[in-house]
CSV table of N, CA, C and O in Angstrom, one decimal:
chain,number,residue,atom,x,y,z
J,1,MET,N,86.5,102.8,142.4
J,1,MET,CA,85.4,102.0,142.0
J,1,MET,C,84.9,102.8,140.8
J,1,MET,O,84.0,102.2,139.8
J,2,GLU,N,85.0,104.3,140.8
J,2,GLU,CA,84.4,104.8,139.7
J,2,GLU,C,85.0,105.0,138.5
J,2,GLU,O,84.2,104.8,137.3
J,3,ALA,N,86.1,104.4,138.5
J,3,ALA,CA,87.0,103.8,137.1
J,3,ALA,C,86.7,102.7,136.7
J,3,ALA,O,86.4,102.5,135.5
J,4,TYR,N,86.2,101.9,137.5
J,4,TYR,CA,85.7,100.6,137.1
J,4,TYR,C,84.3,100.7,136.4
J,4,TYR,O,84.1,100.1,135.1
J,5,ILE,N,83.4,101.6,137.0
J,5,ILE,CA,82.3,101.6,136.4
J,5,ILE,C,82.4,102.4,135.0
J,5,ILE,O,81.6,102.1,134.1
J,6,ASP,N,83.4,103.3,135.2
J,6,ASP,CA,83.6,104.1,133.6
J,6,ASP,C,83.8,103.0,132.8
J,6,ASP,O,83.3,103.2,131.5
J,7,LYS,N,84.9,102.1,132.9
J,7,LYS,CA,85.3,101.2,132.0
J,7,LYS,C,83.8,100.0,131.5
J,7,LYS,O,83.7,99.7,130.5
J,8,ILE,N,82.9,99.9,132.6
J,8,ILE,CA,81.7,99.0,132.2
J,8,ILE,C,81.2,99.8,131.3
J,8,ILE,O,80.3,99.4,130.5
J,9,LEU,N,80.9,100.9,131.4
J,9,LEU,CA,79.9,101.9,130.5
J,9,LEU,C,80.4,102.1,129.4
J,9,LEU,O,79.7,102.1,128.4
J,10,ILE,N,81.9,102.4,129.4
J,10,ILE,CA,82.5,102.2,127.9
J,10,ILE,C,82.3,100.9,127.2
J,10,ILE,O,81.9,101.1,125.9
J,11,ALA,N,82.4,99.9,127.9
J,11,ALA,CA,82.3,98.6,126.9
J,11,ALA,C,80.9,98.3,126.8
J,11,ALA,O,80.3,97.9,125.7
J,12,VAL,N,79.8,98.8,127.5
J,12,VAL,CA,78.5,98.8,127.1
J,12,VAL,C,78.0,99.8,125.9
J,12,VAL,O,77.2,99.2,125.1
J,13,ALA,N,78.9,100.8,125.8
J,13,ALA,CA,78.4,101.9,125.0
J,13,ALA,C,79.1,101.3,123.6
J,13,ALA,O,78.7,101.4,122.6
J,14,GLY,N,80.3,100.7,123.7
J,14,GLY,CA,80.8,99.9,122.4
J,14,GLY,C,80.0,98.9,121.9
J,14,GLY,O,79.9,98.7,120.7
J,15,PHE,N,79.5,98.2,122.9
J,15,PHE,CA,78.5,97.1,122.6
J,15,PHE,C,77.4,97.6,121.6
J,15,PHE,O,77.0,97.0,120.8
J,16,VAL,N,76.6,98.5,122.4
J,16,VAL,CA,75.3,99.5,121.5
J,16,VAL,C,76.0,99.8,120.3
J,16,VAL,O,75.4,99.5,119.5
J,17,GLY,N,77.1,100.4,120.2
J,17,GLY,CA,77.6,100.7,118.9
J,17,GLY,C,77.9,99.6,117.8
J,17,GLY,O,77.5,99.6,116.8
J,18,GLY,N,78.3,98.4,118.6
J,18,GLY,CA,78.4,97.5,117.5
J,18,GLY,C,77.3,96.8,116.9
J,18,GLY,O,77.0,96.5,116.0
J,19,ILE,N,76.0,96.9,117.9
J,19,ILE,CA,74.8,96.4,117.5
J,19,ILE,C,74.3,97.4,116.1
J,19,ILE,O,73.6,97.0,115.1
J,20,VAL,N,74.5,98.8,116.5
J,20,VAL,CA,74.0,99.8,115.7
J,20,VAL,C,74.5,99.6,114.4
J,20,VAL,O,74.2,99.7,113.1
J,21,SER,N,76.1,99.2,114.4
J,21,SER,CA,76.7,99.1,113.0
J,21,SER,C,76.1,98.0,112.1
J,21,SER,O,76.3,98.3,110.8
J,22,LEU,N,75.5,96.9,112.8
J,22,LEU,CA,74.7,96.0,112.1
J,22,LEU,C,73.6,96.5,111.1
J,22,LEU,O,73.7,95.8,109.9
J,23,ALA,N,73.2,97.6,111.2
J,23,ALA,CA,72.1,98.1,110.5
J,23,ALA,C,72.9,98.8,109.1
J,23,ALA,O,72.0,98.7,108.1
J,24,TYR,N,73.9,98.8,108.9
J,24,TYR,CA,74.7,99.2,108.0
J,24,TYR,C,75.4,98.3,107.3
J,24,TYR,O,75.9,98.5,106.0
J,25,ILE,N,75.6,97.0,107.8
J,25,ILE,CA,76.3,96.1,107.1
J,25,ILE,C,75.4,94.9,106.6
J,25,ILE,O,74.6,94.3,107.6
J,26,LYS,N,75.2,94.7,105.4
J,26,LYS,CA,74.2,93.7,105.0
J,26,LYS,C,74.6,92.3,104.6
J,26,LYS,O,75.9,92.2,104.5
J,27,ASN,N,74.0,91.4,104.6
J,27,ASN,CA,74.2,90.0,104.5
J,27,ASN,C,75.4,89.4,105.3
J,27,ASN,O,76.3,88.6,104.8
J,28,LEU,N,75.4,89.5,106.7
J,28,LEU,CA,76.3,89.0,107.4
J,28,LEU,C,75.5,87.9,108.1
J,28,LEU,O,74.6,87.7,108.6
J,29,SER,N,76.4,86.9,108.3
J,29,SER,CA,76.2,85.4,109.0
J,29,SER,C,76.0,85.8,110.4
J,29,SER,O,76.4,86.8,110.9
J,30,LEU,N,75.2,84.9,111.0
J,30,LEU,CA,75.1,85.1,112.5
J,30,LEU,C,76.5,85.2,113.3
J,30,LEU,O,76.9,86.0,114.0
J,31,LYS,N,77.4,84.2,112.7
J,31,LYS,CA,79.0,84.4,113.3
J,31,LYS,C,79.6,85.7,113.1
J,31,LYS,O,80.4,86.2,114.0
J,32,SER,N,79.4,86.2,112.0
J,32,SER,CA,80.0,87.5,111.4
J,32,SER,C,79.3,88.7,112.2
J,32,SER,O,79.9,89.7,112.9
J,33,SER,N,77.9,88.4,112.6
J,33,SER,CA,77.4,89.7,113.2
J,33,SER,C,77.6,89.6,114.9
J,33,SER,O,78.0,90.7,115.4
J,34,VAL,N,77.8,88.4,115.3
J,34,VAL,CA,78.4,88.4,116.5
J,34,VAL,C,79.8,88.9,116.7
J,34,VAL,O,80.3,89.8,117.5
J,35,LEU,N,80.7,88.8,115.8
J,35,LEU,CA,82.1,89.1,115.9
J,35,LEU,C,81.9,90.7,115.6
J,35,LEU,O,82.8,91.1,116.3
J,36,ALA,N,81.3,91.2,114.8
J,36,ALA,CA,81.1,92.8,114.7
J,36,ALA,C,80.7,93.3,115.9
J,36,ALA,O,81.6,94.3,116.4
J,37,ILE,N,80.0,92.7,116.6
J,37,ILE,CA,79.4,93.1,118.1
J,37,ILE,C,80.6,93.1,119.1
J,37,ILE,O,81.0,94.0,119.7
J,38,LEU,N,81.4,91.9,118.9
J,38,LEU,CA,82.4,91.9,119.7
J,38,LEU,C,83.5,92.7,119.6
J,38,LEU,O,84.4,93.5,120.3
J,39,VAL,N,83.7,92.9,118.3
J,39,VAL,CA,84.9,93.8,117.8
J,39,VAL,C,84.5,95.2,118.1
J,39,VAL,O,85.3,96.1,118.7
J,40,GLY,N,83.2,95.7,118.0
J,40,GLY,CA,82.9,97.0,118.2
J,40,GLY,C,83.1,97.3,119.9
J,40,GLY,O,83.6,98.3,120.3
J,41,MET,N,82.8,96.3,120.7
J,41,MET,CA,83.0,96.6,122.3
J,41,MET,C,84.3,96.4,122.7
J,41,MET,O,84.7,97.1,123.4
J,42,ALA,N,85.1,95.6,122.1
J,42,ALA,CA,86.5,95.4,122.4
J,42,ALA,C,87.3,96.7,121.8
J,42,ALA,O,88.3,97.4,122.7
J,43,SER,N,86.9,97.2,120.5
J,43,SER,CA,87.5,98.5,120.1
J,43,SER,C,87.4,99.9,121.2
J,43,SER,O,88.1,100.4,121.4
J,44,ALA,N,86.1,99.7,121.6
J,44,ALA,CA,85.7,100.9,122.5
J,44,ALA,C,86.4,100.4,123.8
J,44,ALA,O,86.9,101.9,124.3
J,45,TYR,N,86.7,99.6,124.3
J,45,TYR,CA,87.0,99.3,125.6
J,45,TYR,C,88.6,99.6,125.5
J,45,TYR,O,89.2,100.5,126.5
J,46,TYR,N,89.3,99.2,124.5
J,46,TYR,CA,90.7,99.3,124.6
J,46,TYR,C,91.1,100.8,123.9
J,46,TYR,O,92.4,101.2,124.0
J,47,PHE,N,90.4,101.6,123.0
J,47,PHE,CA,90.8,102.6,122.2
J,47,PHE,C,90.2,103.9,122.7
J,47,PHE,O,90.6,105.0,122.4
J,48,THR,N,88.9,103.6,123.5
J,48,THR,CA,88.4,105.1,123.9
J,48,THR,C,89.2,106.0,124.8
J,48,THR,O,89.4,107.1,124.4
J,49,LEU,N,89.7,105.5,125.8
J,49,LEU,CA,90.4,106.5,126.5
J,49,LEU,C,91.8,106.8,126.2
J,49,LEU,O,92.1,108.0,126.3
J,50,PRO,N,92.7,105.9,125.3
J,50,PRO,CA,93.7,106.5,124.6
J,50,PRO,C,93.3,107.5,123.5
J,50,PRO,O,94.2,108.6,123.3
J,51,LEU,N,92.4,107.5,122.7
J,51,LEU,CA,91.6,108.4,121.8
J,51,LEU,C,91.3,109.7,122.7
J,51,LEU,O,91.9,110.8,122.2
J,52,MET,N,90.8,109.6,123.8
J,52,MET,CA,90.8,110.7,124.5
J,52,MET,C,91.8,111.3,125.0
J,52,MET,O,91.7,112.6,125.2
J,53,HIS,N,92.8,110.7,125.4
J,53,HIS,CA,94.2,111.2,125.7
J,53,HIS,C,95.0,111.9,124.6
J,53,HIS,O,95.2,113.0,125.0
J,54,ILE,N,94.7,111.5,123.7
J,54,ILE,CA,95.4,112.0,122.3
J,54,ILE,C,94.7,113.4,122.0
J,54,ILE,O,95.4,114.0,121.8
J,55,PHE,N,93.5,113.3,121.9
J,55,PHE,CA,92.7,114.7,121.6
J,55,PHE,C,92.3,115.5,122.9
J,55,PHE,O,91.6,116.5,122.7
J,56,ASN,N,93.1,115.1,123.7
J,56,ASN,CA,92.7,116.0,125.2
J,56,ASN,C,91.4,116.1,125.5
J,56,ASN,O,91.2,117.4,125.7
J,57,LEU,N,90.8,115.3,125.7
J,57,LEU,CA,89.1,115.2,125.9
J,57,LEU,C,89.0,114.5,127.2
J,57,LEU,O,89.6,113.8,127.6
J,58,THR,N,88.2,115.5,128.1
J,58,THR,CA,88.1,115.0,129.3
J,58,THR,C,86.3,114.5,129.7
J,58,THR,O,86.2,114.1,130.7
J,59,GLN,N,85.7,114.7,128.6
J,59,GLN,CA,84.3,114.4,128.9
J,59,GLN,C,83.7,113.8,128.1
J,59,GLN,O,84.6,113.3,126.9
J,60,PHE,N,82.5,113.1,127.8
J,60,PHE,CA,81.7,112.3,127.1
J,60,PHE,C,82.4,111.0,126.6
J,60,PHE,O,82.7,110.6,125.4
J,61,HIS,N,82.8,110.3,127.6
J,61,HIS,CA,83.2,108.9,127.5
J,61,HIS,C,82.5,108.1,126.7
J,61,HIS,O,82.8,107.5,125.8
J,62,GLU,N,81.3,107.9,127.1
J,62,GLU,CA,80.0,106.9,126.6
J,62,GLU,C,80.1,107.3,125.2
J,62,GLU,O,79.8,106.5,124.3
J,63,PRO,N,79.6,108.6,125.0
J,63,PRO,CA,79.3,108.8,123.5
J,63,PRO,C,80.3,108.7,122.4
J,63,PRO,O,80.5,108.1,121.3
J,64,ILE,N,82.0,108.7,122.7
J,64,ILE,CA,83.0,108.4,122.1
J,64,ILE,C,83.1,107.0,121.9
J,64,ILE,O,83.4,106.5,121.1
J,65,ALA,N,82.8,106.3,123.1
J,65,ALA,CA,82.8,104.9,123.1
J,65,ALA,C,81.7,104.2,122.2
J,65,ALA,O,82.0,103.4,121.6
J,66,PHE,N,80.5,104.9,122.3
J,66,PHE,CA,79.8,104.4,121.2
J,66,PHE,C,80.2,104.4,120.0
J,66,PHE,O,80.0,103.6,118.9
J,67,MET,N,80.7,105.7,119.3
J,67,MET,CA,81.4,105.8,117.9
J,67,MET,C,82.3,105.0,117.6
J,67,MET,O,82.6,104.4,116.7
J,68,VAL,N,83.4,104.7,118.6
J,68,VAL,CA,84.4,103.7,118.4
J,68,VAL,C,83.8,102.5,118.2
J,68,VAL,O,84.3,101.7,117.4
J,69,GLY,N,82.9,101.9,119.1
J,69,GLY,CA,82.4,100.7,118.8
J,69,GLY,C,81.5,100.7,117.5
J,69,GLY,O,81.3,99.7,116.9
J,70,MET,N,80.8,101.7,117.1
J,70,MET,CA,79.9,101.7,115.8
J,70,MET,C,81.2,101.5,114.6
J,70,MET,O,80.7,101.0,113.6
J,71,PHE,N,82.1,102.2,114.5
J,71,PHE,CA,83.1,102.2,113.5
J,71,PHE,C,84.1,101.2,113.8
J,71,PHE,O,84.9,101.0,112.9
J,72,GLY,N,83.9,100.5,114.9
J,72,GLY,CA,85.4,99.5,115.2
J,72,GLY,C,85.4,98.6,114.0
J,72,GLY,O,86.8,98.2,113.7
J,73,MET,N,84.7,97.8,113.8
J,73,MET,CA,84.5,96.8,112.9
J,73,MET,C,85.1,97.3,111.3
J,73,MET,O,85.9,96.6,110.7
J,74,THR,N,84.5,98.6,111.1
J,74,THR,CA,85.3,99.1,109.8
J,74,THR,C,86.4,99.5,109.8
J,74,THR,O,87.2,99.1,109.0
J,75,VAL,N,87.0,100.1,110.9
J,75,VAL,CA,88.4,100.3,111.0
J,75,VAL,C,89.4,99.0,110.9
J,75,VAL,O,90.1,99.0,110.1
J,76,ILE,N,88.8,97.9,111.8
J,76,ILE,CA,89.6,96.9,111.9
J,76,ILE,C,89.6,96.1,110.5
J,76,ILE,O,90.8,95.6,109.8
J,77,GLY,N,88.6,96.3,109.7
J,77,GLY,CA,88.4,95.5,108.3
J,77,GLY,C,89.5,96.4,107.5
J,77,GLY,O,90.2,95.8,106.6
J,78,PHE,N,89.3,97.6,107.5
J,78,PHE,CA,90.1,98.3,106.7
J,78,PHE,C,91.7,97.9,106.9
J,78,PHE,O,92.4,98.0,106.0
J,79,LEU,N,92.0,98.1,108.2
J,79,LEU,CA,93.5,97.7,108.6
J,79,LEU,C,93.9,96.3,108.2
J,79,LEU,O,95.0,96.2,107.5
J,80,PHE,N,93.0,95.3,108.1
J,80,PHE,CA,93.5,94.1,107.7
J,80,PHE,C,93.5,94.2,106.1
J,80,PHE,O,94.5,93.4,105.7
J,81,GLU,N,92.6,94.7,105.5
J,81,GLU,CA,92.5,94.9,104.2
J,81,GLU,C,93.8,95.5,103.5
J,81,GLU,O,94.3,95.1,102.5
J,82,HIS,N,94.3,96.5,104.3
J,82,HIS,CA,95.4,97.4,103.9
J,82,HIS,C,96.5,96.9,104.7
J,82,HIS,O,97.4,97.8,105.0
J,83,SER,N,96.8,96.0,105.6
J,83,SER,CA,97.9,95.7,106.6
J,83,SER,C,99.4,95.6,105.8
J,83,SER,O,100.2,96.2,106.4
J,84,ASP,N,99.5,95.0,104.5
J,84,ASP,CA,101.0,95.1,104.0
J,84,ASP,C,101.3,96.6,103.7
J,84,ASP,O,102.4,96.9,104.0
J,85,LYS,N,100.1,97.4,103.1
J,85,LYS,CA,100.7,98.8,103.1
J,85,LYS,C,101.2,99.5,104.2
J,85,LYS,O,102.0,100.4,104.4
J,86,ILE,N,100.2,99.3,105.3
J,86,ILE,CA,100.4,100.0,106.5
J,86,ILE,C,101.8,99.4,107.2
J,86,ILE,O,102.5,100.4,107.7
J,87,MET,N,101.8,98.2,107.1
J,87,MET,CA,103.3,97.8,107.9
J,87,MET,C,104.4,98.1,107.0
J,87,MET,O,105.5,98.6,107.5
J,88,ASN,N,104.5,98.3,105.7
J,88,ASN,CA,105.6,98.8,105.1
J,88,ASN,C,105.7,100.2,105.3
J,88,ASN,O,107.1,100.7,105.4
J,89,LYS,N,104.9,100.9,105.4
J,89,LYS,CA,105.1,102.5,105.7
J,89,LYS,C,105.4,102.8,107.4
J,89,LYS,O,106.4,103.3,107.3
J,90,ILE,N,105.0,101.9,108.0
J,90,ILE,CA,105.5,101.7,109.4
J,90,ILE,C,107.0,101.3,109.4
J,90,ILE,O,107.9,102.0,110.2
J,91,THR,N,107.6,100.3,108.6
J,91,THR,CA,108.8,99.8,108.6
J,91,THR,C,109.6,100.8,108.1
J,91,THR,O,110.7,101.1,108.5
J,92,SER,N,109.1,101.4,107.1
J,92,SER,CA,110.2,102.4,106.2
J,92,SER,C,110.4,103.6,107.4
J,92,SER,O,111.4,104.5,107.2
J,93,MET,N,109.2,104.1,108.2
J,93,MET,CA,109.7,105.1,109.1
J,93,MET,C,110.6,104.8,110.1
J,93,MET,O,111.3,105.8,110.6
J,94,PHE,N,110.7,103.7,110.3
J,94,PHE,CA,111.8,103.3,111.5
J,94,PHE,C,113.1,103.0,110.9
J,94,PHE,O,114.3,103.2,111.5
J,95,ILE,N,112.9,102.0,109.9
J,95,ILE,CA,114.3,101.7,109.1
J,95,ILE,C,114.6,102.4,107.9
J,95,ILE,O,115.9,102.7,108.0
J,96,GLY,N,113.7,102.9,107.5
J,96,GLY,CA,113.8,103.9,106.3
J,96,GLY,C,114.2,103.1,105.0
J,96,GLY,O,114.6,101.9,105.0
J,97,LYS,N,114.0,103.7,103.8
J,97,LYS,CA,114.1,103.1,102.5
J,97,LYS,C,114.9,104.1,101.6
J,97,LYS,O,114.8,105.0,101.4
């Protein structure tokens, strides 16, 4: 039950982070604003625990989820904008050139 509550708290923290991120993004339509919030929440939900594992963190789930949610749209936007370059690097790592 505690793990379920942790996931809910992570999603809520990401949701709030997504809302806060809107303060820094200007001229968004309603649709884009809702998408930014949902991307922030989803980013926090799916990436907080793996990031905590990678960096060997055992505390502060909610603050980390908040930051992931706040920066989630920025990171996703960067990945989409540079997806060709990123995919070429990943491909060359495994296939070689």
